[in-house]
Amino acid sequence: MMSQMPQQAALSKCPSCAEPLLSGDRFCEKCGYDLSALAGTPAAVNGTAPPPRPGAAGAAWPQVSEPAGPDAPAAVHRPADLPGAEPDGRGHSGVRFDHAPEPEEYPLQAPDPRVAAEEPAPAGAAKVCVACRAGRVDHDGYCENCGHAQPRERDHMEQSCGPIAAVSDRGLRHHRNEDSFAVGCTALADGSPALLAIVCDGVSSATRPDDASQAASRAASESLLAALPQGTHPQQAMHEAIVAASRAVNALAGEPATAREHAPHQNAPACTLVGAVITAGLLVVGWVGDSRVYWVPVDRSAPAARLTEDDSWAAQMVAAGLMNEAEAYADERAHAITGWLGADAYELEPHTASFKPDRPGVVVVCTDGLWNYAEAAGEMADVVPLDAAVRPLHSAQVLVGHALDGGGHDNVTVAVLPFPAPPMGAGSA
C-alpha cells in the first residue's frame, strides 16, 4: 500500500476526461474512471491514459468487415452502435470518436429480409432509431433523439398462405414501398384446391401510388376468392378480378373539388397488376402493365418461360418490328408503361391466358423490381431455389435478396406458387 501512494498522488487529473483529481481518489467523480487500475503503471505516473481495453465500459468492439467488392466500401460503425456509448459518441473507454458532420437525412432502409430474422428484438424492448442508432422511437414513429421518421410497416412485408408465399420490400433507393400483394387459398366448386396471388406496382408518377396498389390487390383477391368457389372458370374469374381492381383504383380519384383546388398538380392514383390462379391442372395468368409471371419447372433441364407480355414502350417497339428486344430494353423509354389501372387510363384492356403445364413447377409472380435483375426466363430460373415448390417463403426471400444484391433500385415484390396446387391442407416448409 505504501508503494502505491506516491504514484496515485502523482495523478493530478483524470487520464480519461481530464477532470481535476483529489489526493486519494480511486474513481473519477465525473466519468467514473477506475484510477486504481492504473496504480503501478508507468502511464499512471506520467499522467497519460493507457491503451483502451476491449472490455472497457462493457463495449463489444465490432470487427471491421472486408468490403464486398472493389467498388464497395468497408462497413462503417458509428459510435452509437457500441453498447455503453452515449448518444454524443463518447463512452467511458477514453476513446474519442471524431468524424465528419453527419448528413441532414439518413437513408431509412427496411430490414434486410435475409438477416432480419437472425436478430430478433427482445420482447417489450423499445425500438431504436434506424437513422442515428441511439434514440428511442416514440409512439408516433419518430426518433426522440434525432427526430427522423422510422420505416413504415409496409416497407417490408412477408406472408405465407399454405403452400404459397410472398415478400415485398422497399428496396435500397425508394423512400417508401409502393408495391402491394395478396395471396390466398380456396377450393373450386368441385372441392379441388386453388391457389392465387396478386401483385401490384404503384405508378410513381401518379398521386398516392401506394394506396392504388393496395386497393387493387385487395379488390382482385377478394373477387377471386368469391368467384372461384361458385364455379366461375378461373380465366373468367381473373378477368373479373382485374375489372374489380380497376374500379377500386378509379374510386380513389373521387376526391372533393376542394381537395383538387388546394392541390391542382395531383393526378389520378394508378398502378399495374399481375396475378396467377393455380388449380390441380390449370395455370391462369392475368395482367395490366409490366409486372410479370414466370414458369420455372422443377426439372431444370426443361426450359423456363415468361407467361406475360409487358404493356410497355419497349414491348410495343418489339411487336411492331421496329427494334429487337435487346435494343428496345436498352432504350431509356423502355419502362414507360402503356397500360395501367387508374381513372386516367386510356382504356382498360385486361390480359388473361390459360396454360396446362405437363410437369410440376413453380410460378413466380413479380414486379419489375425483381425482373430487372433476372429478365430472361432462363435468368429467373437460375435464381429460383431448387426447392422453391416446397419452401415458397424462403424462395421469395432469396429472390428479393437477389434484387437487393443487384442494386435494389426499385420496390421489389414477388410471390411464389407451386404447380399443381397440392391437396387442401398440405403445407410447405
Short mmCIF file of C-alpha atoms in Angstrom, two decimals:
data_model
loop_
_atom_site.label_atom_id
_atom_site.label_comp_id
_atom_site.label_asym_id
_atom_site.label_seq_id
_atom_site.Cartn_x
_atom_site.Cartn_y
_atom_site.Cartn_z
CA MET A 1 0.00 0.00 0.00
CA MET A 2 2.78 2.44 0.89
CA SER A 3 4.43 1.91 -2.51
CA GLN A 4 1.25 2.89 -4.35
CA MET A 5 0.57 6.16 -2.54
CA PRO A 6 3.16 8.34 -4.32
CA GLN A 7 2.05 7.04 -7.73
CA GLN A 8 -1.62 7.74 -7.04
CA ALA A 9 -0.80 11.17 -5.70
CA ALA A 10 1.05 11.93 -8.94
CA LEU A 11 -2.25 11.89 -10.83
CA SER A 12 -3.49 15.47 -10.94
CA LYS A 13 -6.22 14.90 -13.48
CA CYS A 14 -8.26 12.02 -14.83
CA PRO A 15 -6.48 10.34 -17.76
CA SER A 16 -9.86 9.79 -19.42
CA CYS A 17 -11.73 13.11 -19.17
CA ALA A 18 -9.06 15.45 -17.68
CA GLU A 19 -11.23 16.17 -14.59
CA PRO A 20 -9.05 17.50 -11.67
CA LEU A 21 -8.46 14.82 -9.04
CA LEU A 22 -8.01 14.97 -5.29
CA SER A 23 -5.34 13.03 -3.49
CA GLY A 24 -6.55 9.55 -2.67
CA ASP A 25 -9.33 9.46 -5.29
CA ARG A 26 -9.89 5.92 -6.52
CA PHE A 27 -12.52 6.85 -9.13
CA CYS A 28 -13.07 9.95 -11.26
CA GLU A 29 -16.16 11.78 -9.95
CA LYS A 30 -17.08 12.96 -13.46
CA CYS A 31 -16.72 9.90 -15.68
CA GLY A 32 -16.23 7.10 -13.15
CA TYR A 33 -12.81 6.08 -14.47
CA ASP A 34 -11.20 3.41 -12.25
CA LEU A 35 -7.97 5.12 -11.11
CA SER A 36 -6.83 2.16 -9.05
CA ALA A 37 -6.39 0.16 -12.23
CA LEU A 38 -3.53 2.49 -13.18
CA ALA A 39 -1.64 2.06 -9.96
CA GLY A 40 1.92 0.90 -10.51
CA THR A 41 1.94 1.53 -14.26
CA PRO A 42 4.32 3.93 -15.98
CA ALA A 43 1.41 5.53 -17.77
CA ALA A 44 -0.19 6.39 -14.46
CA VAL A 45 2.94 8.02 -13.16
CA ASN A 46 3.28 10.10 -16.32
CA GLY A 47 -0.35 11.15 -16.17
CA THR A 48 -1.35 9.65 -19.53
CA ALA A 49 -4.08 7.15 -20.26
CA PRO A 50 -3.22 3.53 -21.08
CA PRO A 51 -4.33 1.97 -24.33
CA PRO A 52 -8.07 1.35 -24.40
CA ARG A 53 -9.09 -2.08 -23.18
CA PRO A 54 -11.52 -4.11 -25.32
CA GLY A 55 -13.74 -4.72 -22.30
CA ALA A 56 -13.85 -1.11 -21.10
CA ALA A 57 -17.32 0.04 -20.11
CA GLY A 58 -18.72 -3.26 -21.36
CA ALA A 59 -18.32 -2.22 -25.01
CA ALA A 60 -18.31 -5.02 -27.54
CA TRP A 61 -15.99 -3.67 -30.21
CA PRO A 62 -17.11 -4.60 -33.72
CA GLN A 63 -14.72 -6.18 -36.15
CA VAL A 64 -14.08 -4.25 -39.38
CA SER A 65 -15.52 -6.27 -42.24
CA GLU A 66 -13.94 -6.72 -45.61
CA PRO A 67 -15.59 -4.81 -48.47
CA ALA A 68 -17.99 -6.81 -50.62
CA GLY A 69 -16.12 -5.89 -53.78
CA PRO A 70 -13.61 -3.48 -55.29
CA ASP A 71 -16.20 -0.71 -55.55
CA ALA A 72 -17.88 -1.30 -52.18
CA PRO A 73 -16.54 0.47 -49.06
CA ALA A 74 -15.97 -1.44 -45.86
CA ALA A 75 -18.73 -1.27 -43.29
CA VAL A 76 -18.63 1.83 -41.09
CA HIS A 77 -19.63 1.55 -37.43
CA ARG A 78 -20.97 4.75 -35.92
CA PRO A 79 -20.12 5.46 -32.27
CA ALA A 80 -23.66 4.92 -31.05
CA ASP A 81 -23.57 1.36 -32.44
CA LEU A 82 -21.35 0.40 -29.50
CA PRO A 83 -23.10 -0.77 -26.34
CA GLY A 84 -22.41 1.56 -23.45
CA ALA A 85 -21.67 4.59 -25.65
CA GLU A 86 -23.51 7.80 -25.03
CA PRO A 87 -25.60 9.42 -27.80
CA ASP A 88 -22.86 12.00 -28.37
CA GLY A 89 -20.45 9.24 -29.31
CA ARG A 90 -18.34 9.23 -26.14
CA GLY A 91 -18.27 6.21 -23.88
CA HIS A 92 -16.23 5.56 -20.76
CA SER A 93 -13.37 3.92 -22.63
CA GLY A 94 -11.26 7.01 -23.05
CA VAL A 95 -11.64 6.85 -26.85
CA ARG A 96 -12.70 9.91 -28.78
CA PHE A 97 -14.76 9.39 -31.92
CA ASP A 98 -14.10 12.24 -34.32
CA HIS A 99 -15.95 12.07 -37.63
CA ALA A 100 -17.19 14.26 -40.43
CA PRO A 101 -20.53 16.04 -39.92
CA GLU A 102 -23.45 13.68 -40.44
CA PRO A 103 -25.82 14.31 -43.35
CA GLU A 104 -29.10 16.01 -42.67
CA GLU A 105 -31.01 12.95 -43.85
CA TYR A 106 -30.25 9.27 -43.47
CA PRO A 107 -31.48 6.64 -45.89
CA LEU A 108 -34.07 4.75 -43.86
CA GLN A 109 -33.68 1.18 -45.03
CA ALA A 110 -36.07 -1.60 -44.13
CA PRO A 111 -34.52 -4.69 -42.52
CA ASP A 112 -32.74 -6.95 -44.97
CA PRO A 113 -35.07 -9.98 -45.29
CA ARG A 114 -32.04 -12.26 -45.41
CA VAL A 115 -30.75 -11.30 -41.97
CA ALA A 116 -33.62 -9.67 -40.14
CA ALA A 117 -34.82 -12.97 -38.75
CA GLU A 118 -31.39 -13.62 -37.22
CA GLU A 119 -31.62 -10.63 -34.89
CA PRO A 120 -34.99 -10.73 -33.14
CA ALA A 121 -35.72 -7.78 -30.87
CA PRO A 122 -36.32 -8.68 -27.21
CA ALA A 123 -39.99 -8.78 -26.31
CA GLY A 124 -41.14 -5.44 -24.97
CA ALA A 125 -37.87 -3.70 -25.84
CA ALA A 126 -38.07 -0.12 -27.07
CA LYS A 127 -37.35 0.35 -30.76
CA VAL A 128 -34.08 2.05 -31.64
CA CYS A 129 -33.90 4.65 -34.42
CA VAL A 130 -32.63 3.25 -37.71
CA ALA A 131 -31.04 6.61 -38.56
CA CYS A 132 -28.94 7.60 -35.53
CA ARG A 133 -28.99 4.15 -33.89
CA ALA A 134 -29.19 5.85 -30.49
CA GLY A 135 -32.60 7.40 -29.84
CA ARG A 136 -35.76 5.60 -28.89
CA VAL A 137 -38.77 5.67 -31.21
CA ASP A 138 -41.88 7.31 -29.80
CA HIS A 139 -45.45 6.12 -30.34
CA ASP A 140 -45.80 8.41 -33.37
CA GLY A 141 -42.93 6.66 -35.17
CA TYR A 142 -40.31 9.40 -34.75
CA CYS A 143 -36.91 9.23 -33.07
CA GLU A 144 -36.76 11.08 -29.74
CA ASN A 145 -33.09 11.86 -30.35
CA CYS A 146 -32.77 12.97 -33.99
CA GLY A 147 -36.41 13.32 -35.00
CA HIS A 148 -36.28 11.08 -38.04
CA ALA A 149 -39.40 9.23 -39.12
CA GLN A 150 -38.94 5.46 -38.98
CA PRO A 151 -39.58 2.98 -41.79
CA ARG A 152 -43.22 2.13 -42.11
CA GLU A 153 -44.50 -1.37 -41.53
CA ARG A 154 -45.19 -1.65 -45.25
CA ASP A 155 -41.53 -1.14 -46.12
CA HIS A 156 -41.01 -4.88 -45.71
CA MET A 157 -43.86 -7.39 -45.77
CA GLU A 158 -43.93 -11.18 -45.78
CA GLN A 159 -46.90 -13.53 -45.88
CA SER A 160 -47.40 -17.28 -46.20
CA CYS A 161 -50.67 -18.98 -47.03
CA GLY A 162 -50.33 -22.74 -47.04
CA PRO A 163 -48.08 -23.72 -49.96
CA ILE A 164 -47.66 -20.16 -51.32
CA ALA A 165 -45.83 -17.09 -50.04
CA ALA A 166 -44.98 -13.51 -50.99
CA VAL A 167 -42.41 -10.93 -49.93
CA SER A 168 -42.36 -7.20 -50.65
CA ASP A 169 -39.51 -4.83 -49.86
CA ARG A 170 -38.97 -1.11 -50.31
CA GLY A 171 -35.60 -1.68 -51.93
CA LEU A 172 -32.50 0.44 -51.43
CA ARG A 173 -33.33 3.65 -53.29
CA HIS A 174 -37.02 4.47 -52.86
CA HIS A 175 -38.29 6.36 -49.82
CA ARG A 176 -41.37 4.12 -49.50
CA ASN A 177 -42.81 0.86 -50.75
CA GLU A 178 -45.44 1.48 -53.43
CA ASP A 179 -45.97 -2.22 -54.19
CA SER A 180 -48.66 -4.41 -52.67
CA PHE A 181 -49.71 -8.06 -52.89
CA ALA A 182 -52.36 -10.54 -51.81
CA VAL A 183 -52.16 -14.32 -51.64
CA GLY A 184 -54.87 -16.86 -50.86
CA CYS A 185 -56.02 -20.45 -50.93
CA THR A 186 -59.55 -21.61 -51.68
CA ALA A 187 -61.49 -24.51 -53.20
CA LEU A 188 -63.28 -24.73 -56.52
CA ALA A 189 -66.91 -25.78 -56.75
CA ASP A 190 -65.88 -29.44 -57.03
CA GLY A 191 -63.80 -29.21 -53.88
CA SER A 192 -60.40 -29.26 -55.60
CA PRO A 193 -57.76 -26.77 -54.41
CA ALA A 194 -56.99 -23.39 -55.95
CA LEU A 195 -54.12 -21.00 -55.18
CA LEU A 196 -53.98 -17.35 -56.10
CA ALA A 197 -51.54 -14.45 -55.96
CA ILE A 198 -51.97 -10.81 -56.96
CA VAL A 199 -49.02 -8.40 -57.21
CA CYS A 200 -49.45 -4.68 -57.86
CA ASP A 201 -46.88 -1.96 -58.56
CA GLY A 202 -47.85 1.65 -57.87
CA VAL A 203 -47.12 4.13 -60.66
CA SER A 204 -44.66 6.52 -59.01
CA SER A 205 -45.56 9.47 -61.22
CA ALA A 206 -49.17 9.25 -60.03
CA THR A 207 -50.63 10.55 -56.80
CA ARG A 208 -50.92 8.03 -53.94
CA PRO A 209 -49.46 5.06 -55.84
CA ASP A 210 -49.18 3.05 -52.62
CA ASP A 211 -52.91 3.43 -51.99
CA ALA A 212 -53.64 2.40 -55.58
CA SER A 213 -51.63 -0.81 -55.40
CA GLN A 214 -53.13 -1.77 -52.07
CA ALA A 215 -56.69 -1.12 -53.22
CA ALA A 216 -56.13 -3.11 -56.42
CA SER A 217 -54.54 -6.13 -54.75
CA ARG A 218 -57.30 -6.34 -52.16
CA ALA A 219 -60.14 -5.94 -54.65
CA ALA A 220 -58.71 -8.50 -57.07
CA SER A 221 -58.04 -11.14 -54.42
CA GLU A 222 -61.47 -10.66 -52.84
CA SER A 223 -63.08 -11.04 -56.24
CA LEU A 224 -61.20 -14.28 -56.95
CA LEU A 225 -61.92 -15.74 -53.52
CA ALA A 226 -65.62 -15.06 -54.07
CA ALA A 227 -65.87 -16.26 -57.69
CA LEU A 228 -63.79 -19.44 -57.75
CA PRO A 229 -65.82 -21.44 -55.18
CA GLN A 230 -69.00 -20.55 -57.08
CA GLY A 231 -67.85 -22.40 -60.19
CA THR A 232 -66.61 -19.46 -62.28
CA HIS A 233 -63.93 -20.58 -64.71
CA PRO A 234 -60.53 -19.38 -63.38
CA GLN A 235 -59.77 -17.39 -66.54
CA GLN A 236 -63.12 -15.61 -66.38
CA ALA A 237 -62.63 -15.08 -62.66
CA MET A 238 -59.25 -13.47 -63.35
CA HIS A 239 -60.80 -11.12 -65.91
CA GLU A 240 -63.47 -10.08 -63.43
CA ALA A 241 -60.87 -9.61 -60.71
CA ILE A 242 -58.91 -7.17 -62.86
CA VAL A 243 -62.10 -5.22 -63.58
CA ALA A 244 -62.86 -5.11 -59.84
CA ALA A 245 -59.33 -3.87 -59.15
CA SER A 246 -59.71 -1.17 -61.78
CA ARG A 247 -62.92 0.07 -60.16
CA ALA A 248 -61.24 0.18 -56.76
CA VAL A 249 -58.37 2.29 -58.08
CA ASN A 250 -60.73 4.56 -60.02
CA ALA A 251 -62.66 5.22 -56.82
CA LEU A 252 -59.54 6.74 -55.24
CA ALA A 253 -59.69 9.58 -57.76
CA GLY A 254 -63.09 10.71 -56.48
CA GLU A 255 -61.75 13.46 -54.25
CA PRO A 256 -63.78 16.52 -53.30
CA ALA A 257 -63.42 19.52 -55.59
CA THR A 258 -61.95 21.48 -52.67
CA ALA A 259 -59.10 18.98 -52.40
CA ARG A 260 -58.27 19.38 -56.07
CA GLU A 261 -58.33 23.17 -55.70
CA HIS A 262 -55.68 23.01 -52.98
CA ALA A 263 -53.56 20.50 -54.89
CA PRO A 264 -54.16 21.06 -58.62
CA HIS A 265 -50.94 19.26 -59.51
CA GLN A 266 -52.27 15.92 -58.31
CA ASN A 267 -53.34 13.28 -60.80
CA ALA A 268 -55.29 10.06 -60.53
CA PRO A 269 -53.81 7.22 -58.43
CA ALA A 270 -52.59 4.39 -60.66
CA CYS A 271 -50.88 1.00 -60.53
CA THR A 272 -50.14 -2.11 -62.56
CA LEU A 273 -51.44 -5.59 -61.72
CA VAL A 274 -50.37 -9.15 -62.39
CA GLY A 275 -51.89 -12.30 -60.96
CA ALA A 276 -52.00 -16.06 -61.15
CA VAL A 277 -54.52 -18.74 -60.27
CA ILE A 278 -53.35 -22.34 -59.98
CA THR A 279 -55.55 -25.43 -59.78
CA ALA A 280 -54.77 -29.13 -59.96
CA GLY A 281 -54.28 -28.97 -63.73
CA LEU A 282 -54.62 -25.36 -64.89
CA LEU A 283 -52.47 -22.24 -64.63
CA VAL A 284 -54.19 -18.92 -65.35
CA VAL A 285 -52.45 -15.56 -65.50
CA GLY A 286 -53.81 -12.04 -65.87
CA TRP A 287 -52.18 -8.64 -66.07
CA VAL A 288 -52.28 -4.96 -66.96
CA GLY A 289 -48.91 -3.23 -67.06
CA ASP A 290 -45.34 -4.50 -66.93
CA SER A 291 -45.27 -6.82 -63.92
CA ARG A 292 -44.68 -10.42 -64.93
CA VAL A 293 -45.33 -14.14 -64.38
CA TYR A 294 -42.57 -16.72 -64.97
CA TRP A 295 -42.88 -20.51 -65.20
CA VAL A 296 -39.94 -22.48 -63.76
CA PRO A 297 -40.19 -26.30 -63.98
CA VAL A 298 -38.95 -28.40 -61.07
CA ASP A 299 -36.85 -30.30 -63.59
CA ARG A 300 -34.40 -27.57 -64.52
CA SER A 301 -33.35 -29.43 -67.66
CA ALA A 302 -36.70 -28.33 -69.12
CA PRO A 303 -36.98 -24.71 -70.31
CA ALA A 304 -38.45 -21.93 -68.20
CA ALA A 305 -40.86 -19.43 -69.77
CA ARG A 306 -42.27 -15.95 -69.32
CA LEU A 307 -46.08 -16.12 -69.44
CA THR A 308 -46.94 -12.41 -69.78
CA GLU A 309 -46.23 -9.64 -72.29
CA ASP A 310 -45.46 -6.17 -70.98
CA ASP A 311 -47.71 -3.21 -71.59
CA SER A 312 -44.70 -1.02 -72.24
CA TRP A 313 -43.00 1.13 -74.85
CA ALA A 314 -40.27 -1.48 -75.33
CA ALA A 315 -42.78 -4.27 -75.93
CA GLN A 316 -44.62 -2.16 -78.47
CA MET A 317 -41.39 -1.45 -80.37
CA VAL A 318 -40.57 -5.16 -80.49
CA ALA A 319 -44.11 -6.14 -81.52
CA ALA A 320 -44.05 -3.57 -84.31
CA GLY A 321 -40.73 -4.90 -85.60
CA LEU A 322 -39.04 -1.54 -85.09
CA MET A 323 -36.43 -2.85 -82.65
CA ASN A 324 -35.18 -6.15 -81.38
CA GLU A 325 -35.69 -6.90 -77.69
CA ALA A 326 -32.13 -6.02 -76.67
CA GLU A 327 -32.32 -2.62 -78.39
CA ALA A 328 -35.76 -1.83 -77.03
CA TYR A 329 -34.99 -2.61 -73.40
CA ALA A 330 -31.70 -0.71 -73.59
CA ASP A 331 -33.60 2.46 -74.50
CA GLU A 332 -34.33 4.96 -71.73
CA ARG A 333 -38.02 4.82 -72.68
CA ALA A 334 -38.19 1.04 -72.26
CA HIS A 335 -40.14 1.02 -69.00
CA ALA A 336 -42.71 3.62 -69.97
CA ILE A 337 -45.95 1.69 -69.47
CA THR A 338 -48.79 1.76 -71.95
CA GLY A 339 -51.39 0.04 -69.78
CA TRP A 340 -52.35 0.57 -66.14
CA LEU A 341 -55.23 0.72 -63.68
CA GLY A 342 -56.46 4.23 -62.87
CA ALA A 343 -59.05 6.83 -63.72
CA ASP A 344 -56.73 8.39 -66.30
CA ALA A 345 -56.03 5.13 -68.17
CA TYR A 346 -56.90 5.34 -71.85
CA GLU A 347 -58.85 2.10 -71.89
CA LEU A 348 -58.91 -0.94 -69.63
CA GLU A 349 -57.64 -3.99 -71.50
CA PRO A 350 -57.26 -6.92 -69.08
CA HIS A 351 -54.99 -9.62 -70.48
CA THR A 352 -55.62 -13.22 -69.45
CA ALA A 353 -54.18 -16.55 -70.58
CA SER A 354 -54.50 -20.19 -69.54
CA PHE A 355 -51.81 -22.88 -69.58
CA LYS A 356 -51.75 -26.59 -68.86
CA PRO A 357 -48.18 -27.48 -67.86
CA ASP A 358 -47.24 -31.12 -68.38
CA ARG A 359 -44.93 -31.28 -65.37
CA PRO A 360 -44.54 -29.87 -61.82
CA GLY A 361 -43.08 -26.44 -61.48
CA VAL A 362 -43.04 -23.09 -59.72
CA VAL A 363 -44.84 -19.91 -60.72
CA VAL A 364 -43.09 -16.61 -59.96
CA VAL A 365 -45.31 -13.51 -59.92
CA CYS A 366 -43.27 -10.32 -59.59
CA THR A 367 -42.84 -6.61 -60.22
CA ASP A 368 -40.06 -5.16 -62.36
CA GLY A 369 -38.12 -4.52 -59.16
CA LEU A 370 -37.16 -8.19 -59.41
CA TRP A 371 -37.19 -8.99 -63.11
CA ASN A 372 -34.91 -6.06 -63.88
CA TYR A 373 -32.22 -8.26 -62.32
CA ALA A 374 -33.35 -11.53 -63.96
CA GLU A 375 -35.15 -10.53 -67.14
CA ALA A 376 -34.92 -13.62 -69.32
CA ALA A 377 -36.79 -16.74 -68.25
CA GLY A 378 -33.54 -18.67 -68.02
CA GLU A 379 -32.04 -16.00 -65.76
CA MET A 380 -35.05 -16.15 -63.48
CA ALA A 381 -34.80 -19.94 -63.31
CA ASP A 382 -31.16 -19.64 -62.29
CA VAL A 383 -32.00 -17.60 -59.18
CA VAL A 384 -35.11 -19.55 -58.10
CA PRO A 385 -34.02 -22.08 -55.43
CA LEU A 386 -34.30 -25.74 -56.42
CA ASP A 387 -36.67 -26.42 -53.50
CA ALA A 388 -38.95 -23.46 -54.25
CA ALA A 389 -42.01 -25.69 -54.66
CA VAL A 390 -41.79 -26.83 -51.03
CA ARG A 391 -40.17 -23.74 -49.46
CA PRO A 392 -42.02 -20.80 -51.03
CA LEU A 393 -41.31 -18.22 -48.30
CA HIS A 394 -37.61 -18.95 -48.26
CA SER A 395 -37.56 -18.78 -52.05
CA ALA A 396 -39.37 -15.43 -52.11
CA GLN A 397 -36.83 -14.10 -49.61
CA VAL A 398 -33.97 -15.33 -51.78
CA LEU A 399 -35.45 -13.64 -54.86
CA VAL A 400 -35.89 -10.33 -53.04
CA GLY A 401 -32.33 -10.67 -51.80
CA HIS A 402 -31.16 -11.16 -55.38
CA ALA A 403 -32.74 -7.85 -56.35
CA LEU A 404 -31.20 -6.07 -53.36
CA ASP A 405 -27.79 -7.51 -54.18
CA GLY A 406 -28.24 -6.23 -57.73
CA GLY A 407 -28.79 -2.67 -56.52
CA GLY A 408 -32.38 -2.58 -55.27
CA HIS A 409 -33.22 0.42 -57.44
CA ASP A 410 -36.97 -0.18 -57.18
CA ASN A 411 -39.51 -1.65 -54.83
CA VAL A 412 -39.35 -5.46 -55.02
CA THR A 413 -42.34 -7.79 -54.71
CA VAL A 414 -42.55 -11.48 -55.55
CA ALA A 415 -44.98 -14.33 -54.91
CA VAL A 416 -44.01 -17.99 -55.31
CA LEU A 417 -46.64 -20.68 -56.02
CA PRO A 418 -46.22 -24.40 -56.74
CA PHE A 419 -47.87 -26.17 -59.66
CA PRO A 420 -50.01 -28.20 -59.47
CA ALA A 421 -51.94 -26.96 -56.47
CA PRO A 422 -51.39 -29.52 -53.68
CA PRO A 423 -54.37 -31.11 -51.91
CA MET A 424 -56.22 -28.95 -49.41
CA GLY A 425 -54.44 -28.83 -46.07
CA ALA A 426 -50.99 -29.56 -47.49
CA GLY A 427 -48.50 -27.00 -46.22
CA SER A 428 -44.91 -26.12 -47.02
CA ALA A 429 -41.62 -25.85 -45.23
#
